[in-house]
Tab-separated table of N, CA and C and ligand atoms in Angstrom:
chain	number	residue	atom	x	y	z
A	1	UNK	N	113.027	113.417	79.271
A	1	UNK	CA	112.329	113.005	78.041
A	1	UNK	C	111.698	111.625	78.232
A	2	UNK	N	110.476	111.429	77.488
A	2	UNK	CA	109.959	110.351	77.934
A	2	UNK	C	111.010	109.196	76.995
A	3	UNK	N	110.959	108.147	77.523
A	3	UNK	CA	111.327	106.946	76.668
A	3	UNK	C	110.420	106.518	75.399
A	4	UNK	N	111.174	105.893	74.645
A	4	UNK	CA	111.163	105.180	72.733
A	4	UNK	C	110.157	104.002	73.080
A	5	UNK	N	109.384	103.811	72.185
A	5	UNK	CA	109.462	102.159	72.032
A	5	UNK	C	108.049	102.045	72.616
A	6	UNK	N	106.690	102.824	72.604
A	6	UNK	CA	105.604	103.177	73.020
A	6	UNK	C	105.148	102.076	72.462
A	7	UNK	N	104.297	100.812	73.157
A	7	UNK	CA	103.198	100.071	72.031
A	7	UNK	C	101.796	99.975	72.427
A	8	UNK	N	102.132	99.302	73.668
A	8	UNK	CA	100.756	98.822	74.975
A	8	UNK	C	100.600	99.693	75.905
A	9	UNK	N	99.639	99.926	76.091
A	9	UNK	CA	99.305	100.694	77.186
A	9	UNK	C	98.455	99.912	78.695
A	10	UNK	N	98.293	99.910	79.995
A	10	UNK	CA	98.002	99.651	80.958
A	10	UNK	C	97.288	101.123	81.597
A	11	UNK	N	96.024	100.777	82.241
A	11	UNK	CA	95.172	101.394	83.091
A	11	UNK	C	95.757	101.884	84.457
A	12	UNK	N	96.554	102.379	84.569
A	12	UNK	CA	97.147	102.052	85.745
A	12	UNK	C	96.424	102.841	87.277
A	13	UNK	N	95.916	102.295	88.109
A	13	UNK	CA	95.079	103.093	89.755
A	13	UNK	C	96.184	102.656	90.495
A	14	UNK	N	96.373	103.737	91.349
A	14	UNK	CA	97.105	103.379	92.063
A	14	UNK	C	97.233	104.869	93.090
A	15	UNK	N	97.628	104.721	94.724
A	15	UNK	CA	97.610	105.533	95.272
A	15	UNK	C	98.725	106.962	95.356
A	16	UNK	N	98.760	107.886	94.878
A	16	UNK	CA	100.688	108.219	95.014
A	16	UNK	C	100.335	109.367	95.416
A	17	UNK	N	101.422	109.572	96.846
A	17	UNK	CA	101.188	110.186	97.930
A	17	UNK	C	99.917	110.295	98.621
A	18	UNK	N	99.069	109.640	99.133
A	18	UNK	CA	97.590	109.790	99.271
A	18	UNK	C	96.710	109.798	98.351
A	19	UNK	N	96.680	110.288	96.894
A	19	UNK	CA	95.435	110.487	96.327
A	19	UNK	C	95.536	109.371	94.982
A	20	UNK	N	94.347	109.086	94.792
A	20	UNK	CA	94.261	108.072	94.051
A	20	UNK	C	94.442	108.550	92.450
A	21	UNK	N	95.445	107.692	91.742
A	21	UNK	CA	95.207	108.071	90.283
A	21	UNK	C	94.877	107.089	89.461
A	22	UNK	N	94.267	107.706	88.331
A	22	UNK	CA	94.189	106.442	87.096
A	22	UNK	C	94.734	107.237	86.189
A	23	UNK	N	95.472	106.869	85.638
A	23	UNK	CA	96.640	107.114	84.068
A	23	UNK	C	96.340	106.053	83.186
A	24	UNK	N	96.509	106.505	82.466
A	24	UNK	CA	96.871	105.180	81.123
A	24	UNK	C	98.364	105.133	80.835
A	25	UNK	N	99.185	103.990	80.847
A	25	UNK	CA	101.052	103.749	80.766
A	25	UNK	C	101.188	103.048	80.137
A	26	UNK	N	102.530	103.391	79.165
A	26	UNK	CA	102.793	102.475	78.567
A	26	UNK	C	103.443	101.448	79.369
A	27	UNK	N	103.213	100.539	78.268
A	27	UNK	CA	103.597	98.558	79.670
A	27	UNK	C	104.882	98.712	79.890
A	28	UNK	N	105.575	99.478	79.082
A	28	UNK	CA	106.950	99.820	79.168
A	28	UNK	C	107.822	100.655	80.117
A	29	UNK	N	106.923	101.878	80.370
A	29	UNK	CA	107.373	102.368	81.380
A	29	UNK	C	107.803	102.615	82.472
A	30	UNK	N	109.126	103.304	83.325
A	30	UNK	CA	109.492	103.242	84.372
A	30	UNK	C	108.514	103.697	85.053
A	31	UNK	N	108.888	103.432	86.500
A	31	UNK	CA	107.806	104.520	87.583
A	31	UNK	C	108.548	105.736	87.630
A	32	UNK	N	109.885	105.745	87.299
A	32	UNK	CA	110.400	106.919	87.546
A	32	UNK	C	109.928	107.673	86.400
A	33	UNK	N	110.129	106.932	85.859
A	33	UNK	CA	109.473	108.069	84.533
A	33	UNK	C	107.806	108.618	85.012
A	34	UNK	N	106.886	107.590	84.950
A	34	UNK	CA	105.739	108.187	85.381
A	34	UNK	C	105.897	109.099	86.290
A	35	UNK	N	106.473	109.223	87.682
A	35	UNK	CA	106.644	109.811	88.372
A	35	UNK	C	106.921	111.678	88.242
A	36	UNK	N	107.995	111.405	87.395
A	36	UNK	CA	108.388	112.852	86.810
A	36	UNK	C	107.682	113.340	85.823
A	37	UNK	N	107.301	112.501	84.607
A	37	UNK	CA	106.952	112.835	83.579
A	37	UNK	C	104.931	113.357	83.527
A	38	UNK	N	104.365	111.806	84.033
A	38	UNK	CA	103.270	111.946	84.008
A	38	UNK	C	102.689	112.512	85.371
A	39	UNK	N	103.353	112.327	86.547
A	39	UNK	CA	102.387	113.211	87.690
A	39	UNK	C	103.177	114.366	87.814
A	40	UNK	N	104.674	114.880	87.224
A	40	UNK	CA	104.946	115.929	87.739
A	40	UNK	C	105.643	115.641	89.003
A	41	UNK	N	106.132	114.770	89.564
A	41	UNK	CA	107.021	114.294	90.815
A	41	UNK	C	108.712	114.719	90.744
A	42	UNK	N	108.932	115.817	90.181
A	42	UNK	CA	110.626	115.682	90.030
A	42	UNK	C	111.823	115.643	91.580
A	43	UNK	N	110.900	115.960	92.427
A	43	UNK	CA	111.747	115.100	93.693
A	43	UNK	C	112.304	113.820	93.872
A	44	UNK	N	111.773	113.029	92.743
A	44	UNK	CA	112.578	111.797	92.584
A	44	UNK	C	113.479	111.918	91.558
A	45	UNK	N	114.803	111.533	91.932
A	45	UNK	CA	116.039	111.576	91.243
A	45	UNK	C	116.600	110.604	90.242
A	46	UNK	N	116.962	111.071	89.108
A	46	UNK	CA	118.036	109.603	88.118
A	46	UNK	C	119.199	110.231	88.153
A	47	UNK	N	119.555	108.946	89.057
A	47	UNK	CA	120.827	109.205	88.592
A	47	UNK	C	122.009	108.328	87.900
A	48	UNK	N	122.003	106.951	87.927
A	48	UNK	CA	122.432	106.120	87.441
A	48	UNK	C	121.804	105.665	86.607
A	49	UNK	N	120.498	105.359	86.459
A	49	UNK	CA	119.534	104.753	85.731
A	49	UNK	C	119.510	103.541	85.632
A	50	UNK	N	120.263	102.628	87.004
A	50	UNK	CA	120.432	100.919	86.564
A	50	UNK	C	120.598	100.618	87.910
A	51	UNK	N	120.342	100.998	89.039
A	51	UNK	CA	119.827	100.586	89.873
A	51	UNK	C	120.833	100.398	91.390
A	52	UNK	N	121.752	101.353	91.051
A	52	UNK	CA	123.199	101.309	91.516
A	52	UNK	C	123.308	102.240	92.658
A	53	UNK	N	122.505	103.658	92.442
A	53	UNK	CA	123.176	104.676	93.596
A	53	UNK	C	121.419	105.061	94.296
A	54	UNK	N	120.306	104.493	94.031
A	54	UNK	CA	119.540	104.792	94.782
A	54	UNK	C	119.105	106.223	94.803
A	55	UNK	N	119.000	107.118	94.341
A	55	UNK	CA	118.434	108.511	93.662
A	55	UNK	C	117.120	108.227	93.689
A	56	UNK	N	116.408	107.263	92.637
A	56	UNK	CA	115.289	107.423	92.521
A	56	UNK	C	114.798	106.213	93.390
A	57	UNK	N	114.911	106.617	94.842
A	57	UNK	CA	114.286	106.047	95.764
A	57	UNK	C	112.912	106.061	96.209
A	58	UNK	N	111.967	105.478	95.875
A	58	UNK	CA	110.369	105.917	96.971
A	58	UNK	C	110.047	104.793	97.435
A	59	UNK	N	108.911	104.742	97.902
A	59	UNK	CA	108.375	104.079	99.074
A	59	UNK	C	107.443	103.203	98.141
A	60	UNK	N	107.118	101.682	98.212
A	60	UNK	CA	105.982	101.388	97.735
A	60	UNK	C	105.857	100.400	98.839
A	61	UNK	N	104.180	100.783	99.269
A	61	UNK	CA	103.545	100.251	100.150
A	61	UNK	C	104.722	100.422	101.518
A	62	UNK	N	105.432	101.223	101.605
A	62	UNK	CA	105.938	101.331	103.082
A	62	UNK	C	107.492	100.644	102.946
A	63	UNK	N	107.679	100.684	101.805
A	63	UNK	CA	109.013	99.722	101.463
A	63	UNK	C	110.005	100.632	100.475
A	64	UNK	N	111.745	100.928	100.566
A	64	UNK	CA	111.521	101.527	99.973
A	64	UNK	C	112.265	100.704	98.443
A	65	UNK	N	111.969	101.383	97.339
A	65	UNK	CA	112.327	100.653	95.933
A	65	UNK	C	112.893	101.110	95.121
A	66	UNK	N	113.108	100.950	94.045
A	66	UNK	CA	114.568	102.263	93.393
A	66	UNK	C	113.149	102.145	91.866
A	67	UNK	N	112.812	103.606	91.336
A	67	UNK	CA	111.883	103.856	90.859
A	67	UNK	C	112.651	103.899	89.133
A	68	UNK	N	113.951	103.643	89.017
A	68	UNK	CA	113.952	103.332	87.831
A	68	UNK	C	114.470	101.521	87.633
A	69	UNK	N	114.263	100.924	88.407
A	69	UNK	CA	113.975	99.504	87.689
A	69	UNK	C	112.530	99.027	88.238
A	70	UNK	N	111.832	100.077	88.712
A	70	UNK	CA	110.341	99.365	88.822
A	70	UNK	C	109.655	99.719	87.282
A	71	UNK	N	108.960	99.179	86.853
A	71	UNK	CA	107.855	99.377	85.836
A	71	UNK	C	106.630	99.910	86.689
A	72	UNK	N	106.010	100.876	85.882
A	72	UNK	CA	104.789	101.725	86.515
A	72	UNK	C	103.700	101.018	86.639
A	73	UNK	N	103.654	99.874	85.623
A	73	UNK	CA	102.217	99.093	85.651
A	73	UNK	C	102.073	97.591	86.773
A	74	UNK	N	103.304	98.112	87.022
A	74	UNK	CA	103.493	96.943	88.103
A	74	UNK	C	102.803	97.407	89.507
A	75	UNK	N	102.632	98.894	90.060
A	75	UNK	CA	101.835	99.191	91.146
A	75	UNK	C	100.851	99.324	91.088
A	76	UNK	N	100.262	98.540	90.281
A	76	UNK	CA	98.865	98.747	90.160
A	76	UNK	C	98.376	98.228	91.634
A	77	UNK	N	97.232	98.999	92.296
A	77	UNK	CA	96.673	99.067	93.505
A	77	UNK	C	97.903	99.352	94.457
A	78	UNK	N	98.656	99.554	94.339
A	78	UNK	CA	100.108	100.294	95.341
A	78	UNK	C	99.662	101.604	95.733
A	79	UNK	N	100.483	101.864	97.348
A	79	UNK	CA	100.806	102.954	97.758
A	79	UNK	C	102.040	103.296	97.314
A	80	UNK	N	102.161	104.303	96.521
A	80	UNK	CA	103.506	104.619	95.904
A	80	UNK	C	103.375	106.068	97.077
A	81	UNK	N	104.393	106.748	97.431
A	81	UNK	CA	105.007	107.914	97.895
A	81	UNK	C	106.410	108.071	97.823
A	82	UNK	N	106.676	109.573	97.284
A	82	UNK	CA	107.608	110.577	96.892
A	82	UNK	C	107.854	111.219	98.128
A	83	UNK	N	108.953	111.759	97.692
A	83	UNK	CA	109.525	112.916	99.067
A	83	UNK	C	108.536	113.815	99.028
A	84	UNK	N	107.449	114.366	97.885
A	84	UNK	CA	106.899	115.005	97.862
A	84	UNK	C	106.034	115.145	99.299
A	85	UNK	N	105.788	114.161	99.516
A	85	UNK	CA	104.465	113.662	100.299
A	85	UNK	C	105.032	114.126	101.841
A	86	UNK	N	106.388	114.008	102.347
A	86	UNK	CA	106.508	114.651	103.540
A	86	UNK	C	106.311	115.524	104.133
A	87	UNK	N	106.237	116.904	103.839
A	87	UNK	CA	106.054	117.863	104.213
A	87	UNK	C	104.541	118.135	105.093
A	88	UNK	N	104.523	118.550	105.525
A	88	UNK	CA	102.851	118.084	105.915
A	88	UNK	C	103.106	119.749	106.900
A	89	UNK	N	101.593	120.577	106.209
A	89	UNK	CA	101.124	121.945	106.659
A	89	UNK	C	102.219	122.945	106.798
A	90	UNK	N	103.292	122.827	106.000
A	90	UNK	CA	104.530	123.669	105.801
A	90	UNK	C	105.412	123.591	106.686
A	91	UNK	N	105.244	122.156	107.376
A	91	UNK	CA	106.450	121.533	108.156
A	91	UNK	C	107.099	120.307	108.031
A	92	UNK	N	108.497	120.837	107.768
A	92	UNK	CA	109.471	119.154	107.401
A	92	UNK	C	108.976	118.342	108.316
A	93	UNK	N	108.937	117.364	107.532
A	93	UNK	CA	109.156	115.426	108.879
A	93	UNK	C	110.705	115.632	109.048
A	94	UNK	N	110.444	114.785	110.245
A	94	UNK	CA	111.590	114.721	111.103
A	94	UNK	C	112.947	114.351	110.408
A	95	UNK	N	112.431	113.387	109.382
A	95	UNK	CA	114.012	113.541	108.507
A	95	UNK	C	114.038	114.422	107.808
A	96	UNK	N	113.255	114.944	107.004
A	96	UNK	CA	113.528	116.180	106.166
A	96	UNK	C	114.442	117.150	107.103
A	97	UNK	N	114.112	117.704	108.599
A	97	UNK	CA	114.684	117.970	109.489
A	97	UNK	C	116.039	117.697	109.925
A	98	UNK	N	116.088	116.463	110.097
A	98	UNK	CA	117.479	115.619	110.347
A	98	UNK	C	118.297	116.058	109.153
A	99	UNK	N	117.595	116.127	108.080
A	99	UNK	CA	119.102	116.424	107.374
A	99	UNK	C	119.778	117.236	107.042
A	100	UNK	N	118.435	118.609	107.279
A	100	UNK	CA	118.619	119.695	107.163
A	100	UNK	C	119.444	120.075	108.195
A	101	UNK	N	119.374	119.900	110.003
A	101	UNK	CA	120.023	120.079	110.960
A	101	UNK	C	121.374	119.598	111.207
A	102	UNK	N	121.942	118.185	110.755
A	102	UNK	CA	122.704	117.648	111.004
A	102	UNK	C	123.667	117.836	109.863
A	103	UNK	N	123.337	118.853	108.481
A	103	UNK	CA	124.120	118.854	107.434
A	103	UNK	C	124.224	117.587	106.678
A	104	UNK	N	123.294	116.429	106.478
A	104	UNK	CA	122.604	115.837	106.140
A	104	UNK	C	123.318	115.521	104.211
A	105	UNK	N	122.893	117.046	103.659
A	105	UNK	CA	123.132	117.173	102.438
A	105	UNK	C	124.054	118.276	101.763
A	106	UNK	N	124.660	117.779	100.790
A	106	UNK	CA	125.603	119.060	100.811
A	106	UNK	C	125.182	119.088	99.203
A	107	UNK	N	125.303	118.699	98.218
A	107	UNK	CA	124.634	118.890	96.641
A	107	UNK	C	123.357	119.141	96.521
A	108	UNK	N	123.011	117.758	97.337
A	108	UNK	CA	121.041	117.780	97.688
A	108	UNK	C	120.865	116.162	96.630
A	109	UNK	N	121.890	115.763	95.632
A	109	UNK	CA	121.045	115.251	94.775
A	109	UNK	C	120.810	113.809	94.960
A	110	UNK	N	121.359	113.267	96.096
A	110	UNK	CA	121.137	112.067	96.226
A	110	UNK	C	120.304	111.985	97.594
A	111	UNK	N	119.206	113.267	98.095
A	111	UNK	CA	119.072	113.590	99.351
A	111	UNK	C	117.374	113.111	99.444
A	112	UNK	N	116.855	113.502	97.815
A	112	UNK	CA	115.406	112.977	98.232
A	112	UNK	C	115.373	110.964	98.203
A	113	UNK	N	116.417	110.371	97.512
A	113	UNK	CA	116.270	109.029	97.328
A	113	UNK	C	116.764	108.451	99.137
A	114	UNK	N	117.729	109.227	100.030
A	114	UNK	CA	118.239	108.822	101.446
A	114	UNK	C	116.725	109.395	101.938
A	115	UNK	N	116.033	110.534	101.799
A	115	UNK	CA	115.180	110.706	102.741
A	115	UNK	C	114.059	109.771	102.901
A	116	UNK	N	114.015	109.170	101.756
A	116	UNK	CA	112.539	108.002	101.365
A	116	UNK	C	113.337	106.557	101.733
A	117	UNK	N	114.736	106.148	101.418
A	117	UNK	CA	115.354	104.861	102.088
A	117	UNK	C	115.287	105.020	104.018
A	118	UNK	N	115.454	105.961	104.337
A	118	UNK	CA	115.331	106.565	105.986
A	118	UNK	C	114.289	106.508	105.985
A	119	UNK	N	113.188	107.230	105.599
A	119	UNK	CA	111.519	107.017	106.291
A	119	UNK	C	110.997	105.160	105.697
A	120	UNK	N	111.722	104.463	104.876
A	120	UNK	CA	110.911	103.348	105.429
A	120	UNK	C	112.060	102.416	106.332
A	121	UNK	N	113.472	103.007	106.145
A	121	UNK	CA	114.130	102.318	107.247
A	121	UNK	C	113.194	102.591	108.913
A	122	UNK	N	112.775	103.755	109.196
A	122	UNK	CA	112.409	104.189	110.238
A	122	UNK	C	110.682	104.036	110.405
A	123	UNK	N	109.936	103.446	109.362
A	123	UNK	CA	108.707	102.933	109.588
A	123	UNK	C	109.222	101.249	109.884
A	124	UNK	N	109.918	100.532	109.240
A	124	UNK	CA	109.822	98.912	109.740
A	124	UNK	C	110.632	99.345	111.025
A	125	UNK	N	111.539	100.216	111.307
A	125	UNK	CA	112.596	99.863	112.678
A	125	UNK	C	112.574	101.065	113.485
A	126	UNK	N	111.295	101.583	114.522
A	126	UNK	CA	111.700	102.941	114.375
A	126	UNK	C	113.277	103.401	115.317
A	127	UNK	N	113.598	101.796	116.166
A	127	UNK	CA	114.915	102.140	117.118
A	127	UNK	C	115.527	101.614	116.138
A	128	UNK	N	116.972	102.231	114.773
A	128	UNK	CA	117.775	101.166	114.543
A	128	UNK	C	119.002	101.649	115.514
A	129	UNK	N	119.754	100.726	115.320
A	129	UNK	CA	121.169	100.835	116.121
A	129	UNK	C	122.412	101.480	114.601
A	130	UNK	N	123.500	101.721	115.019
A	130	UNK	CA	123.745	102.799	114.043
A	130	UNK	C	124.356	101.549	112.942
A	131	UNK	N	124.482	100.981	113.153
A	131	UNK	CA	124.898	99.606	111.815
A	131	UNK	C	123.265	99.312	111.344
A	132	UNK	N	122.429	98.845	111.872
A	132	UNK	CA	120.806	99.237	111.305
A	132	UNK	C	121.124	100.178	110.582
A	133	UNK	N	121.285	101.100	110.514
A	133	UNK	CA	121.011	102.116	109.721
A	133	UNK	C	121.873	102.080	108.617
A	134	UNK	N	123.126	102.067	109.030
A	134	UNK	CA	123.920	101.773	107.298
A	134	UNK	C	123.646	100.909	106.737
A	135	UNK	N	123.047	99.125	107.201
A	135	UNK	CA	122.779	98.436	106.347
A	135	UNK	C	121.355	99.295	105.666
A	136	UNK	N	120.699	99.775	106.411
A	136	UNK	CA	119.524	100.087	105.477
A	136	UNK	C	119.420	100.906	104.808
A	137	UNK	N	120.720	101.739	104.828
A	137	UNK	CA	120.577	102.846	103.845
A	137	UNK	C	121.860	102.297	102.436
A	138	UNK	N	122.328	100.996	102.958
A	138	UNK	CA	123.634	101.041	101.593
A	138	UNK	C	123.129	100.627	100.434
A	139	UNK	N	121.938	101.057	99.939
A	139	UNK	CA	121.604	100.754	98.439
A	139	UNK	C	121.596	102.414	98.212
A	140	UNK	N	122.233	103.344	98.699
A	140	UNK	CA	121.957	104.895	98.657
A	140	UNK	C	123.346	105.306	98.331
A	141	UNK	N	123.862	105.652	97.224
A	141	UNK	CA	125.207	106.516	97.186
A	141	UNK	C	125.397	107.830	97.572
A	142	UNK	N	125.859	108.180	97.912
A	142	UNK	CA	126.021	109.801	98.092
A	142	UNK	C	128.052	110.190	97.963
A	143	UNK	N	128.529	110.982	97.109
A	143	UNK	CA	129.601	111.167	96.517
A	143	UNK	C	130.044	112.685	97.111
A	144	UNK	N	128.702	113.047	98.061
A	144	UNK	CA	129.652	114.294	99.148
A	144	UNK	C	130.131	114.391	100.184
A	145	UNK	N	129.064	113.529	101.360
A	145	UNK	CA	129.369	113.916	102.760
A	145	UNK	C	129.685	112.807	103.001
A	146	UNK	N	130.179	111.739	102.793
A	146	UNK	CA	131.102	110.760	103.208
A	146	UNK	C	130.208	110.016	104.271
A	147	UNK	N	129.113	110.291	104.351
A	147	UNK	CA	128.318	109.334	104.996
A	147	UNK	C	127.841	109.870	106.815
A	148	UNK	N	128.907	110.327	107.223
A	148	UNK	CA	128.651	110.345	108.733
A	148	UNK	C	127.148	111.552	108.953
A	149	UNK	N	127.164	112.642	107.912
A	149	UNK	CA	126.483	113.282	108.718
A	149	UNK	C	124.955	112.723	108.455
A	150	UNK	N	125.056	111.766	107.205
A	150	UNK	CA	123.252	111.397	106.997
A	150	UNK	C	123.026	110.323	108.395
A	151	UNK	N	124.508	109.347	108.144
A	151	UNK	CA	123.665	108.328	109.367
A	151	UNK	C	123.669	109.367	110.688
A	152	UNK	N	124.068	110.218	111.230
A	152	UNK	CA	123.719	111.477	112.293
A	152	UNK	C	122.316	111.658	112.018
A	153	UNK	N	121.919	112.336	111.186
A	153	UNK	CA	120.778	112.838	110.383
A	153	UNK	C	119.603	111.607	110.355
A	154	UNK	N	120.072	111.008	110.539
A	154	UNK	CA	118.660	109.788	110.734
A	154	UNK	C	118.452	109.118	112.313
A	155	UNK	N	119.510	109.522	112.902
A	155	UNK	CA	119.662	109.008	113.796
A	155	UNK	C	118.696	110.066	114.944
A	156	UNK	N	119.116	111.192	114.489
A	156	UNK	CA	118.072	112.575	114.963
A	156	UNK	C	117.099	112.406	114.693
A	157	UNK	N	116.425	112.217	113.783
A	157	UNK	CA	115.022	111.522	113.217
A	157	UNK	C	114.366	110.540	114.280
A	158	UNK	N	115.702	110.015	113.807
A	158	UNK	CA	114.986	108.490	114.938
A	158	UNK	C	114.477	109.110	116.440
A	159	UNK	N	115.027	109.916	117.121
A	159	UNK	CA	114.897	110.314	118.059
A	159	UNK	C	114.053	111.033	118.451
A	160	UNK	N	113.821	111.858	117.315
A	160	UNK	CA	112.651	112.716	117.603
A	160	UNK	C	111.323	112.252	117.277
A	161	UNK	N	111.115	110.894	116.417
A	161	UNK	CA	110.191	110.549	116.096
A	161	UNK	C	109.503	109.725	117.373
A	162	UNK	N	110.212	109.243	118.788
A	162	UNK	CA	110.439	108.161	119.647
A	162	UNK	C	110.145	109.021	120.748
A	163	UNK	N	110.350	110.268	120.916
A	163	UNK	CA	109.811	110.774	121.691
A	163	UNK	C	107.794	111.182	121.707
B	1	FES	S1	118.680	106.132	89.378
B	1	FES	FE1	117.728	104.391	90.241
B	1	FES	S2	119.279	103.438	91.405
B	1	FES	FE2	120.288	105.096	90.403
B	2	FES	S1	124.840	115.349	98.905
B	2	FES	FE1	125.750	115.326	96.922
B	2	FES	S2	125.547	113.263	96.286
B	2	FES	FE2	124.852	113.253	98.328
């Protein structure tokens, strides 16, 4: 449901997943909300809603950000990207892969916010070492697989992306 409390609105352009949009937002609004609500993005996840378990993870400008304490009018001229955006000609990226191979995910629901903290852990670092990788993924909760098989799962990534 969208959020209360509608007054101002913002023009908002901005790139998400490749193609350029202009919306009109309220000044109020999350990106997560835009995300789901106004483009239709529900691959991004809430799950805490305060900035705690990393669910609604995406990428802005190559970085990744937790999409319910960003405000939407704040990317204005941003590359925003969703998990949506991986897939490319009906083939997973290499982490989508990794996590799928390595058992990665076992609910799924904290799986699109790790796959978008992993693809920009693995755009700034594409070698991390396996402590690299947990620091860069510990803004990410996950309450199933106890952790070993995602950092596996990225670590496969890493590998296949390096070849
Ligand atoms: S929903 Fe954003 S950090 Fe939990
Ligand atoms: S796979 Fe269930 S919360 Fe991570």
């Amino acid at each position: 449901m969208p959020r209360q409390g509608i007054e101002m609105t913002t023009l908002l352009s901005l790139t998400l997943n490749g193609r350029r949009r202009d919306d009109a937002v309220p000044d109020n609004m999350l990106l997560v909300d835009y995300l789901r609500e106004a483009a239709g993005l529900t691959g991004t996840k809430i799950g805490c809603d305060g900035g705690e378990c990393g669910a609604c993870t995406v990428l802005i400008d190559d970085r990744p950000r937790h999409a319910c304490l960003t405000l939407a009018a704040s990317c204005q001229g941003a590359r925003v990207e969703t998990v949506e955006t991986l897939k490319k000609d009906g083939r997973l990226s290499a982490i989508q892969r990794g996590f799928h191979e390595k058992l990665g995910a076992q609910c799924g629901f904290c799986t699109p916010g790790m796959i978008m903290a992993a693809e920009g852990l693995l755009r700034a670092n594409p070698n991390p070492s396996e402590a690299e990788i947990r620091a860069g993924m510990a803004a990410n909760i996950c309450r199933c697989t106890g952790y070993v098989k995602i950092i596996d799962a990225v670590q496969a990534a890493a590998e296949e992306l390096r070849r």
